[in-house]
PDB file of C-alpha atoms in Angstrom:
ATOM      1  CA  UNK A  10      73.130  21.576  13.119  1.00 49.00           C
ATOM      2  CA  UNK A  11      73.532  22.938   9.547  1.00 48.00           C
ATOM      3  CA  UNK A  12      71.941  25.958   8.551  1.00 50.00           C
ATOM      4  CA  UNK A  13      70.334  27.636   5.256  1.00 48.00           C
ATOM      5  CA  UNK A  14      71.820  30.612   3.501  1.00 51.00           C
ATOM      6  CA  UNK A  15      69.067  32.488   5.631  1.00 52.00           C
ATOM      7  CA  UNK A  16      69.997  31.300   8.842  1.00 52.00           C
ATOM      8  CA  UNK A  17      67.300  29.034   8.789  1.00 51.00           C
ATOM      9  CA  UNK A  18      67.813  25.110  10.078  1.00 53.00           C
ATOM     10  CA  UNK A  19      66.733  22.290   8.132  1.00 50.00           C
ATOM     11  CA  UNK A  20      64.938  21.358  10.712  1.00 53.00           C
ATOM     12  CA  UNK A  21      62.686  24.489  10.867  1.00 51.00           C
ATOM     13  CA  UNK A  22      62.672  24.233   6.954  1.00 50.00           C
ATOM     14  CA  UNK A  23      61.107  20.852   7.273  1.00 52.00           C
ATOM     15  CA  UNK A  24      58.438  22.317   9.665  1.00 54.00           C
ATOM     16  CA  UNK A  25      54.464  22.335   7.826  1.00 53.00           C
ATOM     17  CA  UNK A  26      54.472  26.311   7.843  1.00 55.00           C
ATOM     18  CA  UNK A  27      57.686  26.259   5.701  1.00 56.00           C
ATOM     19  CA  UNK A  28      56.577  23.603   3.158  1.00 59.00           C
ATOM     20  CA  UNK A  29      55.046  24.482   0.150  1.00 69.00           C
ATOM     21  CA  UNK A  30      52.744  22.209  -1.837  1.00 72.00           C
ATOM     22  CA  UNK A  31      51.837  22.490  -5.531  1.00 72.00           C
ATOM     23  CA  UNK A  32      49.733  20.084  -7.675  1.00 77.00           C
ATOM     24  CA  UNK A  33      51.497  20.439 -10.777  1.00 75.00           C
ATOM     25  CA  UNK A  34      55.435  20.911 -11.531  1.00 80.00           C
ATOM     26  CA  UNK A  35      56.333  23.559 -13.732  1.00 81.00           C
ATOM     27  CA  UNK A  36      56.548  21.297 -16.675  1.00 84.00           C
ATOM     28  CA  UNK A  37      53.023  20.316 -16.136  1.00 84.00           C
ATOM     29  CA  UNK A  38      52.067  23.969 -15.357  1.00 85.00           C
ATOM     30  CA  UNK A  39      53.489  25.202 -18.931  1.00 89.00           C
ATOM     31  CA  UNK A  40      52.005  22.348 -21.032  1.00 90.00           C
ATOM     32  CA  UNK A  41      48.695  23.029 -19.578  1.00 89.00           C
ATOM     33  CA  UNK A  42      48.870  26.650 -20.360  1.00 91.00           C
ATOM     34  CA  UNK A  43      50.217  26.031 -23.996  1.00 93.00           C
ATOM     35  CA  UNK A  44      47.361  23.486 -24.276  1.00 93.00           C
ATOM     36  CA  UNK A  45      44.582  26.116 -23.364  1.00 93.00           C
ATOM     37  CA  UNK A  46      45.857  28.669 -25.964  1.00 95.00           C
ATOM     38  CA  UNK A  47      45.815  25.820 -28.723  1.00 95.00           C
ATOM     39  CA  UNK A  48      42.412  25.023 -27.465  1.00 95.00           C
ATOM     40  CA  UNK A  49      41.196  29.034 -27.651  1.00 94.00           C
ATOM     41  CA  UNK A  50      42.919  29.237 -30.938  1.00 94.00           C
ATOM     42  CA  UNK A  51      41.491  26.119 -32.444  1.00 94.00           C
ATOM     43  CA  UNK A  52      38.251  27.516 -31.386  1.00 91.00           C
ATOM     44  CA  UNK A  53      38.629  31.188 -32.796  1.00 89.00           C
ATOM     45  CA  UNK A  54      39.585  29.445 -36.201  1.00 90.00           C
ATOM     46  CA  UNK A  55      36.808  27.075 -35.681  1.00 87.00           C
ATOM     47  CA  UNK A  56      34.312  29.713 -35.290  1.00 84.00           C
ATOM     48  CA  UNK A  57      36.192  31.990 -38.286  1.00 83.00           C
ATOM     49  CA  UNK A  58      35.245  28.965 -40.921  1.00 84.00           C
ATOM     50  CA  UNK A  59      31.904  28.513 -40.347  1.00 82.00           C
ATOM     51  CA  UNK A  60      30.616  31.961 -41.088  1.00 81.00           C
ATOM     52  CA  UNK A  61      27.967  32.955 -38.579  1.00 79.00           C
ATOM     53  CA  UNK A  62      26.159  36.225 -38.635  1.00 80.00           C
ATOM     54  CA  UNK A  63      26.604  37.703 -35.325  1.00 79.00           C
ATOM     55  CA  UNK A  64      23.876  39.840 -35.375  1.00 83.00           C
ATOM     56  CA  UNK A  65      21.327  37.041 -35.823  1.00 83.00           C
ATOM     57  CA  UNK A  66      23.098  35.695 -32.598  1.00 81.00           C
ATOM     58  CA  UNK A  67      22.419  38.475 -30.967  1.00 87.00           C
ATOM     59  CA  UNK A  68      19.161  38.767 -32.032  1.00 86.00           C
ATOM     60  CA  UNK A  69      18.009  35.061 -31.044  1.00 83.00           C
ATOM     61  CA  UNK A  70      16.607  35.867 -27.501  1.00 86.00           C
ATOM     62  CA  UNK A  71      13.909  38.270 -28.927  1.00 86.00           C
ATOM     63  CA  UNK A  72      12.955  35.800 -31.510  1.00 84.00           C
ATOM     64  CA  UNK A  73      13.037  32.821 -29.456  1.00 84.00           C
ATOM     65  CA  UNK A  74      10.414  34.412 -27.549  1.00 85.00           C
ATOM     66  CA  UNK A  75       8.234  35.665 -30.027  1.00 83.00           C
ATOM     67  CA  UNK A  76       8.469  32.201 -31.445  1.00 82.00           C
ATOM     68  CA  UNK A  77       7.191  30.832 -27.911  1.00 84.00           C
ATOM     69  CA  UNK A  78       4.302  33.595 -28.277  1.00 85.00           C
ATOM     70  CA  UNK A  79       3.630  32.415 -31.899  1.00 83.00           C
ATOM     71  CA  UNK A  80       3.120  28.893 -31.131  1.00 83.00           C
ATOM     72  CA  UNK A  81       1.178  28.596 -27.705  1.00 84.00           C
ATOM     73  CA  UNK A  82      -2.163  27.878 -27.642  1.00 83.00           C
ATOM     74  CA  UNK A  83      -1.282  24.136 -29.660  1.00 82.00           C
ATOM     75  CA  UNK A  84      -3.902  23.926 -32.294  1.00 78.00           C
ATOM     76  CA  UNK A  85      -5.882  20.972 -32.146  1.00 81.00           C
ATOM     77  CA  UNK A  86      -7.198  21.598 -35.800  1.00 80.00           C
ATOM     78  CA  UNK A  87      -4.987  18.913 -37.188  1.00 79.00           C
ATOM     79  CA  UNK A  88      -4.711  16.594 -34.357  1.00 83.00           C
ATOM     80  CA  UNK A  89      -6.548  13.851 -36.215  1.00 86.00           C
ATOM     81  CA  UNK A  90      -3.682  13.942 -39.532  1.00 86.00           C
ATOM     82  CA  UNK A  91      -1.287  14.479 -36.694  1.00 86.00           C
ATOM     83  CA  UNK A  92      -1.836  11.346 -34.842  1.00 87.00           C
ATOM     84  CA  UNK A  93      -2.596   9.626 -38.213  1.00 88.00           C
ATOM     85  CA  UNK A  94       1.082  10.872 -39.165  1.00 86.00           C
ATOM     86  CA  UNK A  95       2.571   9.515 -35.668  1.00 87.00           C
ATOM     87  CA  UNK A  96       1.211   5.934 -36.667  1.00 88.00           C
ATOM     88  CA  UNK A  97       2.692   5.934 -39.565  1.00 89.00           C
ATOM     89  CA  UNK A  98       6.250   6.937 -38.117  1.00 88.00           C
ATOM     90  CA  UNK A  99       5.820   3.893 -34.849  1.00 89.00           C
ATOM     91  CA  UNK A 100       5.273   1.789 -38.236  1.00 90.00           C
ATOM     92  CA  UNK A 101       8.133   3.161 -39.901  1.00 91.00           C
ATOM     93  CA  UNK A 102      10.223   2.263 -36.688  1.00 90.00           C
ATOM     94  CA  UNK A 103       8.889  -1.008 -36.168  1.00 91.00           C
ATOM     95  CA  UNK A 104       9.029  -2.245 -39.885  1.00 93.00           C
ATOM     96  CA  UNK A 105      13.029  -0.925 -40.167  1.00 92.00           C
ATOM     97  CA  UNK A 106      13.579  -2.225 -36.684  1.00 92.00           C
ATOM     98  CA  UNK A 107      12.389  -5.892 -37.929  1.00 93.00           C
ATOM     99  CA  UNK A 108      14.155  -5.943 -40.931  1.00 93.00           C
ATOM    100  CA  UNK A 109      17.480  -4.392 -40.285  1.00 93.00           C
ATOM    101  CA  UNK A 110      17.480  -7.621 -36.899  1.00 92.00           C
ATOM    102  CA  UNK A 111      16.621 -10.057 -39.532  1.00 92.00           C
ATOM    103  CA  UNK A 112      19.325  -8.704 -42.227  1.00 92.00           C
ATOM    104  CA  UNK A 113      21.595  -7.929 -38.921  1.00 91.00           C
ATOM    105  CA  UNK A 114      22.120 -11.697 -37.915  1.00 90.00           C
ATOM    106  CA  UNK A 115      24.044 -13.515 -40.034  1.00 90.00           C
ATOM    107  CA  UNK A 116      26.139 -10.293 -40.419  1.00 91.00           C
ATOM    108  CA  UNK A 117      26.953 -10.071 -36.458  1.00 90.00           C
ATOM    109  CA  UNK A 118      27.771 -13.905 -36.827  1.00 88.00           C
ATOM    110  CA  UNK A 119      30.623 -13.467 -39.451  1.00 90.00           C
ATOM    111  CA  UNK A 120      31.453 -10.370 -37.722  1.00 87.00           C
ATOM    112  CA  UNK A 121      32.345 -11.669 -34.548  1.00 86.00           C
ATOM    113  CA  UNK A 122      35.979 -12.978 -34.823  1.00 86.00           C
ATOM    114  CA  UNK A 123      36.074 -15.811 -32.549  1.00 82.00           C
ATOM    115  CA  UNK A 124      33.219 -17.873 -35.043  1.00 82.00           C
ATOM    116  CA  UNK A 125      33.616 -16.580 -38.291  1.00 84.00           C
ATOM    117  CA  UNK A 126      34.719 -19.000 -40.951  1.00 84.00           C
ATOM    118  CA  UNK A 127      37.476 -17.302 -42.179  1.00 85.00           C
ATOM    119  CA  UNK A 128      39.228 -13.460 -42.536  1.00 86.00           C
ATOM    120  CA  UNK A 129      37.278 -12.761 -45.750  1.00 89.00           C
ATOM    121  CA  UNK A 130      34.192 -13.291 -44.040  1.00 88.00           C
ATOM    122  CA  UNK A 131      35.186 -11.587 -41.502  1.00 89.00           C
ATOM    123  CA  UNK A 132      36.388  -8.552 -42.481  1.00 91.00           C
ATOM    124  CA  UNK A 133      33.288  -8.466 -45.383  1.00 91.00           C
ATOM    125  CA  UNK A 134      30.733  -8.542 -42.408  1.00 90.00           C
ATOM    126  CA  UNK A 135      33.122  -5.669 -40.974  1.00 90.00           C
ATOM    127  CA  UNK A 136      32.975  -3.493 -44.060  1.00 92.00           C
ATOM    128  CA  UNK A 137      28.790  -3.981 -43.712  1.00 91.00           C
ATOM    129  CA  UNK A 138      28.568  -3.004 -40.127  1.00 91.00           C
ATOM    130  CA  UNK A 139      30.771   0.057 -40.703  1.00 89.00           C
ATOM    131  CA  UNK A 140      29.366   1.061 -44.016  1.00 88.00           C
ATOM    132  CA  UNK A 141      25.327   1.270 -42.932  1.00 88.00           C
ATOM    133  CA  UNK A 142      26.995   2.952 -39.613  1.00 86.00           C
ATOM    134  CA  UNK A 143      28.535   5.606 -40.900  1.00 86.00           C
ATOM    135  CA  UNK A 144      25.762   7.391 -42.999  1.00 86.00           C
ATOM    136  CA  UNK A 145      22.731   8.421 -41.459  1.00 87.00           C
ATOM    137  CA  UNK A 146      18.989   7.884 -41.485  1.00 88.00           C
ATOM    138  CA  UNK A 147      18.401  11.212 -43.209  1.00 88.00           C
ATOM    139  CA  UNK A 148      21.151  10.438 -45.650  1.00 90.00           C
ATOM    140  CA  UNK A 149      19.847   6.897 -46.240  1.00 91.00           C
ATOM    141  CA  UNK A 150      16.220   8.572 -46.853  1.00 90.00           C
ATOM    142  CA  UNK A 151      17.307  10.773 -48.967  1.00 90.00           C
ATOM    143  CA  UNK A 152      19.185   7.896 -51.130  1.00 91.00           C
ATOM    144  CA  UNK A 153      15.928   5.702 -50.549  1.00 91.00           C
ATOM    145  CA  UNK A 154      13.786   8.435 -51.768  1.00 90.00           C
ATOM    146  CA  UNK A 155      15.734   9.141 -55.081  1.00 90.00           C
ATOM    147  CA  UNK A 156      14.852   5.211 -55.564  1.00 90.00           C
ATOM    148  CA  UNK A 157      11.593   3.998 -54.785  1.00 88.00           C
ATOM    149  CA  UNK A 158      10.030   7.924 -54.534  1.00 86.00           C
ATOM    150  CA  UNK A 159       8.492   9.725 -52.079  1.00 85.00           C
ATOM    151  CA  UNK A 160       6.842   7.803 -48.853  1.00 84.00           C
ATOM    152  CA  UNK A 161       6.984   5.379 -45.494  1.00 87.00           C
ATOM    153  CA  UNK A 162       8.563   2.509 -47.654  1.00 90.00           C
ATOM    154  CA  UNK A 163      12.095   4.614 -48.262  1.00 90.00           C
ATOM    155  CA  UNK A 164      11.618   5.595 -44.562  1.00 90.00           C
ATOM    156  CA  UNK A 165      11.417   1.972 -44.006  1.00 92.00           C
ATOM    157  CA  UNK A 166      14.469   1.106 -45.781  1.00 92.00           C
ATOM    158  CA  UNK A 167      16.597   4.548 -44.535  1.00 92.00           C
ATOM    159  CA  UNK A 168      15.413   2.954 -40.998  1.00 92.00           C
ATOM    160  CA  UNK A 169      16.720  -0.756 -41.547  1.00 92.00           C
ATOM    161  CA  UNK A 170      19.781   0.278 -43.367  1.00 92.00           C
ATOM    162  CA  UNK A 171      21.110   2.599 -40.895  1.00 91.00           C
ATOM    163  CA  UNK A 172      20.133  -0.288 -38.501  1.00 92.00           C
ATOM    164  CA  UNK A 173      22.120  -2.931 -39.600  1.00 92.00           C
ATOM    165  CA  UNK A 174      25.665  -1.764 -38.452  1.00 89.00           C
ATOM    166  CA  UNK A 175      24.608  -0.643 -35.226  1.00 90.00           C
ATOM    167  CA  UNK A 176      22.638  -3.990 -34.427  1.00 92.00           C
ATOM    168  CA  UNK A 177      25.359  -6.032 -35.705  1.00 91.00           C
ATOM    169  CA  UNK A 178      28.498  -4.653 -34.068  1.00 91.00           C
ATOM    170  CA  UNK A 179      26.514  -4.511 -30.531  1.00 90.00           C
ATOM    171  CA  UNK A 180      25.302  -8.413 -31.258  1.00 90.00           C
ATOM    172  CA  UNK A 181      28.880  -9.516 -32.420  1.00 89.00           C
ATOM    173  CA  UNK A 182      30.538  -8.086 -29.264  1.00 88.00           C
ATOM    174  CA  UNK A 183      28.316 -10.429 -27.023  1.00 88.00           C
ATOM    175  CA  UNK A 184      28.997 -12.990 -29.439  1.00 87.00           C
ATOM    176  CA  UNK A 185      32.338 -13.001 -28.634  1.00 84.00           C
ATOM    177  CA  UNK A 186      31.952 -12.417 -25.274  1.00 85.00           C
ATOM    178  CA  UNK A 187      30.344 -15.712 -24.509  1.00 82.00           C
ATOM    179  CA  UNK A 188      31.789 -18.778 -22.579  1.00 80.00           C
ATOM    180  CA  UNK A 189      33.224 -21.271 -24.635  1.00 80.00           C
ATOM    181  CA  UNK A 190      32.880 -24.418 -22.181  1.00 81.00           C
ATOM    182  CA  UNK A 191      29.217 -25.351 -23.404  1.00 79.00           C
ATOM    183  CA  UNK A 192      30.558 -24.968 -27.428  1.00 79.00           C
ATOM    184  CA  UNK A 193      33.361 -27.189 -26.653  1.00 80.00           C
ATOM    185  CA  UNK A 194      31.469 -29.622 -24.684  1.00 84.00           C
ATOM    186  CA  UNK A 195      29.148 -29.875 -27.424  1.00 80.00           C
ATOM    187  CA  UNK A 196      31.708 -29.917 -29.885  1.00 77.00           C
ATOM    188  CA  UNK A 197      33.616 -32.667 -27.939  1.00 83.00           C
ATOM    189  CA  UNK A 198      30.471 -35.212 -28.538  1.00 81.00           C
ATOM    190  CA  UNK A 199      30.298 -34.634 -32.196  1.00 79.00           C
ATOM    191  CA  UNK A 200      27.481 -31.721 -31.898  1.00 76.00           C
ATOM    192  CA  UNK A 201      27.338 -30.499 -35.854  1.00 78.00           C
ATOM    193  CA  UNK A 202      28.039 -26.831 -36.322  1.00 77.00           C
ATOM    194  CA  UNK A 203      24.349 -25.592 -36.789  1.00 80.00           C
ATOM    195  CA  UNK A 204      23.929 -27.384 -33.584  1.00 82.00           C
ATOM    196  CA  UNK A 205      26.684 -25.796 -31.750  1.00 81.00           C
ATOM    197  CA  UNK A 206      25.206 -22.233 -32.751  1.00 80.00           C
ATOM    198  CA  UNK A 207      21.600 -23.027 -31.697  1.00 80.00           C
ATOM    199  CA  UNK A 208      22.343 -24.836 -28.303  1.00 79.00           C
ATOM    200  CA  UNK A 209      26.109 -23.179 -27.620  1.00 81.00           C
ATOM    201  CA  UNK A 210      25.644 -19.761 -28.671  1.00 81.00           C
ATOM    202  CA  UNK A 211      22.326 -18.795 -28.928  1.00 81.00           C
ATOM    203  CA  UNK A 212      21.067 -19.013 -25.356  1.00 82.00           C
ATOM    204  CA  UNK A 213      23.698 -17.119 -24.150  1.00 83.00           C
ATOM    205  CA  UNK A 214      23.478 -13.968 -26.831  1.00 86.00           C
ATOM    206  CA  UNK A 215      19.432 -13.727 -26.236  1.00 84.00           C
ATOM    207  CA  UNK A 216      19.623 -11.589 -23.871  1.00 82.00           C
ATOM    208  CA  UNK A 217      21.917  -9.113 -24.839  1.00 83.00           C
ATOM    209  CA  UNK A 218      20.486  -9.226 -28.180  1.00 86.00           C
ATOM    210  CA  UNK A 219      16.682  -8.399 -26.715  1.00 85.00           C
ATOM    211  CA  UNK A 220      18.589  -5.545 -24.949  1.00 84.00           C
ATOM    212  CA  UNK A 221      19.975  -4.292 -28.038  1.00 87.00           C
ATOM    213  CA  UNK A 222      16.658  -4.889 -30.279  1.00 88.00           C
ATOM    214  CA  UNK A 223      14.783  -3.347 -28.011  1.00 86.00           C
ATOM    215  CA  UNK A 224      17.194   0.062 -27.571  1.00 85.00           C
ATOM    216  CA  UNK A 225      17.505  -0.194 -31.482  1.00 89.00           C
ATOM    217  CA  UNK A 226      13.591   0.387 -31.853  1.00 88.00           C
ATOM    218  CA  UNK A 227      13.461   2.974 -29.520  1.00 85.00           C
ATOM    219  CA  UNK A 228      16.475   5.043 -31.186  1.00 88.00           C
ATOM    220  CA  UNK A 229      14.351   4.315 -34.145  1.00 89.00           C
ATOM    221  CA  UNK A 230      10.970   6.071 -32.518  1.00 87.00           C
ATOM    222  CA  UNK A 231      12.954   9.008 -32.344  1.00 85.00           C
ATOM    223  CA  UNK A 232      14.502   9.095 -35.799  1.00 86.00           C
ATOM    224  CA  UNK A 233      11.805   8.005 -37.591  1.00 86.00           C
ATOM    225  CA  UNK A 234       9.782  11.409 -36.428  1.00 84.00           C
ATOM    226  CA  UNK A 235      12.192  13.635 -38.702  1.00 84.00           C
ATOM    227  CA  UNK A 236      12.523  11.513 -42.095  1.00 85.00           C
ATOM    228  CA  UNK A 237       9.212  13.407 -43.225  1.00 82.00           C
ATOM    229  CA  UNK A 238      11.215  16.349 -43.591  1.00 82.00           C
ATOM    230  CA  UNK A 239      13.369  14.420 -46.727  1.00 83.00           C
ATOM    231  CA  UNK A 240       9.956  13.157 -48.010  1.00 81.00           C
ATOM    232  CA  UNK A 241      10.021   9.688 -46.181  1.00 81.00           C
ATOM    233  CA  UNK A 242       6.813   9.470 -44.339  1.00 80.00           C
ATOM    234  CA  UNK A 243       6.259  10.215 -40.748  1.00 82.00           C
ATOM    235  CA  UNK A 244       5.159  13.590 -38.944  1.00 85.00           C
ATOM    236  CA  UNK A 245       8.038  14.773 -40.041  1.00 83.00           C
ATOM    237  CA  UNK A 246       5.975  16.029 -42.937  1.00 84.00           C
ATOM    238  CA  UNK A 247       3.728  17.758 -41.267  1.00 85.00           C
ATOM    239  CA  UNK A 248       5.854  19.285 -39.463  1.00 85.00           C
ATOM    240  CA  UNK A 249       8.245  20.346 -42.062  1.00 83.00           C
ATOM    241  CA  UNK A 250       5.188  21.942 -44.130  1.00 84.00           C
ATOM    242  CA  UNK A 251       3.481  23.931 -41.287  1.00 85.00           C
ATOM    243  CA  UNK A 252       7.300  25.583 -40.705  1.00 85.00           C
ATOM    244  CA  UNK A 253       6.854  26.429 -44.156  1.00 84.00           C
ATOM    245  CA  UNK A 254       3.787  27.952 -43.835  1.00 84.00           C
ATOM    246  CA  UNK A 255       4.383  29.468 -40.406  1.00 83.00           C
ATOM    247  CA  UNK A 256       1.444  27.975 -38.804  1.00 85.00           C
ATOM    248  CA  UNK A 257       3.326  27.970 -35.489  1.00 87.00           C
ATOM    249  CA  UNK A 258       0.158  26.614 -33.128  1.00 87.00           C
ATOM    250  CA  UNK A 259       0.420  23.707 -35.302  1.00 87.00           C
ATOM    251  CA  UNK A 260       4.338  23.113 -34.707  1.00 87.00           C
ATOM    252  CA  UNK A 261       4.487  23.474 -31.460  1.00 88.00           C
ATOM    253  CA  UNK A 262       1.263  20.334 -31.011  1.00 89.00           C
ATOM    254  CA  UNK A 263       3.660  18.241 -33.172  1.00 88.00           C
ATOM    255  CA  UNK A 264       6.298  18.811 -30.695  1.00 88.00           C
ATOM    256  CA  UNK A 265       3.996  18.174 -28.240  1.00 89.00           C
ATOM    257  CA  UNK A 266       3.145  14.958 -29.626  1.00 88.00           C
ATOM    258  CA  UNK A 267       6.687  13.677 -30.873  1.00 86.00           C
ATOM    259  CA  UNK A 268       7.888  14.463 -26.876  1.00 87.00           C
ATOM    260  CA  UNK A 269       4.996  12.237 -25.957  1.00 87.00           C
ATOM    261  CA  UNK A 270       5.500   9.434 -27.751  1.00 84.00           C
ATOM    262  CA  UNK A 271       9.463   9.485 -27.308  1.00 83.00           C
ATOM    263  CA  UNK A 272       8.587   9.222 -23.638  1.00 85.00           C
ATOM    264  CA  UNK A 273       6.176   6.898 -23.986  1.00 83.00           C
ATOM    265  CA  UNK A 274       8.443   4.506 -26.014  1.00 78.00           C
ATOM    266  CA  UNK A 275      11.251   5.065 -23.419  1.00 79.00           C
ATOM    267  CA  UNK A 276       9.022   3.722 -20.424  1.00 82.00           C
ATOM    268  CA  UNK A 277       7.494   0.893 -22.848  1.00 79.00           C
ATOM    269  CA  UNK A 278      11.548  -0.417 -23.542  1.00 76.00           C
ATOM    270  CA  UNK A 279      12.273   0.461 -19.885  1.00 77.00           C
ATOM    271  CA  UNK A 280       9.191  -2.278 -19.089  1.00 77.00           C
ATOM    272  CA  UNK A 281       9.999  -4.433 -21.646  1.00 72.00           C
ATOM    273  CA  UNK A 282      13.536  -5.059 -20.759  1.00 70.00           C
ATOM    274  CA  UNK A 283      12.950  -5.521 -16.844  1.00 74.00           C
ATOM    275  CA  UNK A 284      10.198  -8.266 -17.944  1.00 71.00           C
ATOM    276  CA  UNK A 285      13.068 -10.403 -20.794  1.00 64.00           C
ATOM    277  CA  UNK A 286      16.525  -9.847 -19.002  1.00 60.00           C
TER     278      UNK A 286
END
């Protein structure tokens, strides 16, 4: 029986006690380690560009909590222009929500590559759905705002805009996601195209586009609390000025009231979507 340098058989070296397991190889070990001092230094230069004043860091606790002292009780002084405020944002929601599904449509159809006419149609929906995608409802506001002024109609519009991309990429996908049998069977009788699209591939994308409609408005509840603080209607305006003016008791009942209705709209889509799909 052959032996190790040590005197030790292979046998005995193949026994558990003298076997040695390790997750990684060396290799792996190194790259790992090289990986989490790129990650600390990417950090560390990170945090070196963005110029925060420690001290205020430090300092956050004790404010923080004199903040929380500041705004508890609520004030119910302006509840009434609160709720009246609230309204007006679900409206906001609800009115962007509608239009960006309308304007969203026929945008998802020439977006989704297996029924779009032709490339150019295609990648023109494509440069839509990214486009409104890309900047945001507060960025849309404030463009809206610089147009039509002040108010719930460039909240509207930031709403819808924003909207569009996210409604149309979602309903393209389950465009293209369909099954083609029914479209060809229809299309094997002579079925004309407008035809094909209401009794081919409409019944199948309803109910992935109530699903999405529905999670659109909801996203939309939530966003449409903050565009009062670019001028575009909402609570947000209220609670923009009484930051302004420190009136604390009064932010903290907005917050009160924008966490209510969030959760309220979350269990009203919840409902909503176990009743269509």
């Amino acid at each position: 029986m052959s032996t190790g340098n040590n005197g030790t058989t292979l046998t005995d070296m193949a026994r558990p006690d003298h076997y040695q397991w390790f997750r990684f190889t060396r290799l792996q070990r190194m790259v790992r380690s090289i990986s989490y001092i790129l990650v600390v230094a990417l950090m560390y230069w990170a945090l070196s560009t963005v110029n925060i004043f420690w001290p205020w860091v430090w300092s956050a606790p004790a404010q923080i909590g004199d903040m929380m002292f500041r705004m508890f009780p609520p004030s119910l002084v302006q509840l009434n222009p609160i709720l009246y405020a609230l309204v007006e944002s679900i409206n906001i929601a609800f009115l962007g929500t509608l239009i960006a599904i309308i304007l969203a449509l026929p945008v998802a159809y020439f977006g989704a590559q297996t029924v779009t006419p032709n490339a150019i149609t295609l990648w023109f929906a494509r440069l839509i759905i990214v486009g409104t995608r890309s900047v945001d409802t507060l960025v849309w506001a404030l463009i809206f705002v610089a147009i039509f002024g002040p108010g719930s109609f460039a909240g509207i519009m930031a709403v819808a805009f924003h909207s569009i991309g996210f409604l149309s990429k979602l309903i393209a996908e389950a465009i293209e996601e369909i099954d083609w049998g029914p479209i060809e069977a229809l299309e094997a009788v002579g079925a004309s195209r407008a035809h094909v699209i209401a009794y081919g591939i409409v019944p199948q994308v309803v109910p992935s586009f109530c699903a999405i409609s529905i999670l659109r408005w909801d996203i939309n509840i939530r966003e449409s609390t903050v565009l009062g603080l670019v001028g575009a209607g909402g609570i947000g305006l209220i609670f923009q000025g009484a930051i302004d003016l420190f009136q604390w008791n009064t932010v903290s009942m907005v917050l009160i009231v924008i966490v209510g209705v969030v959760f309220s709209g979350e269990l009203i889509t919840s409902m909503v979507r176990r009743k269509l799909i």
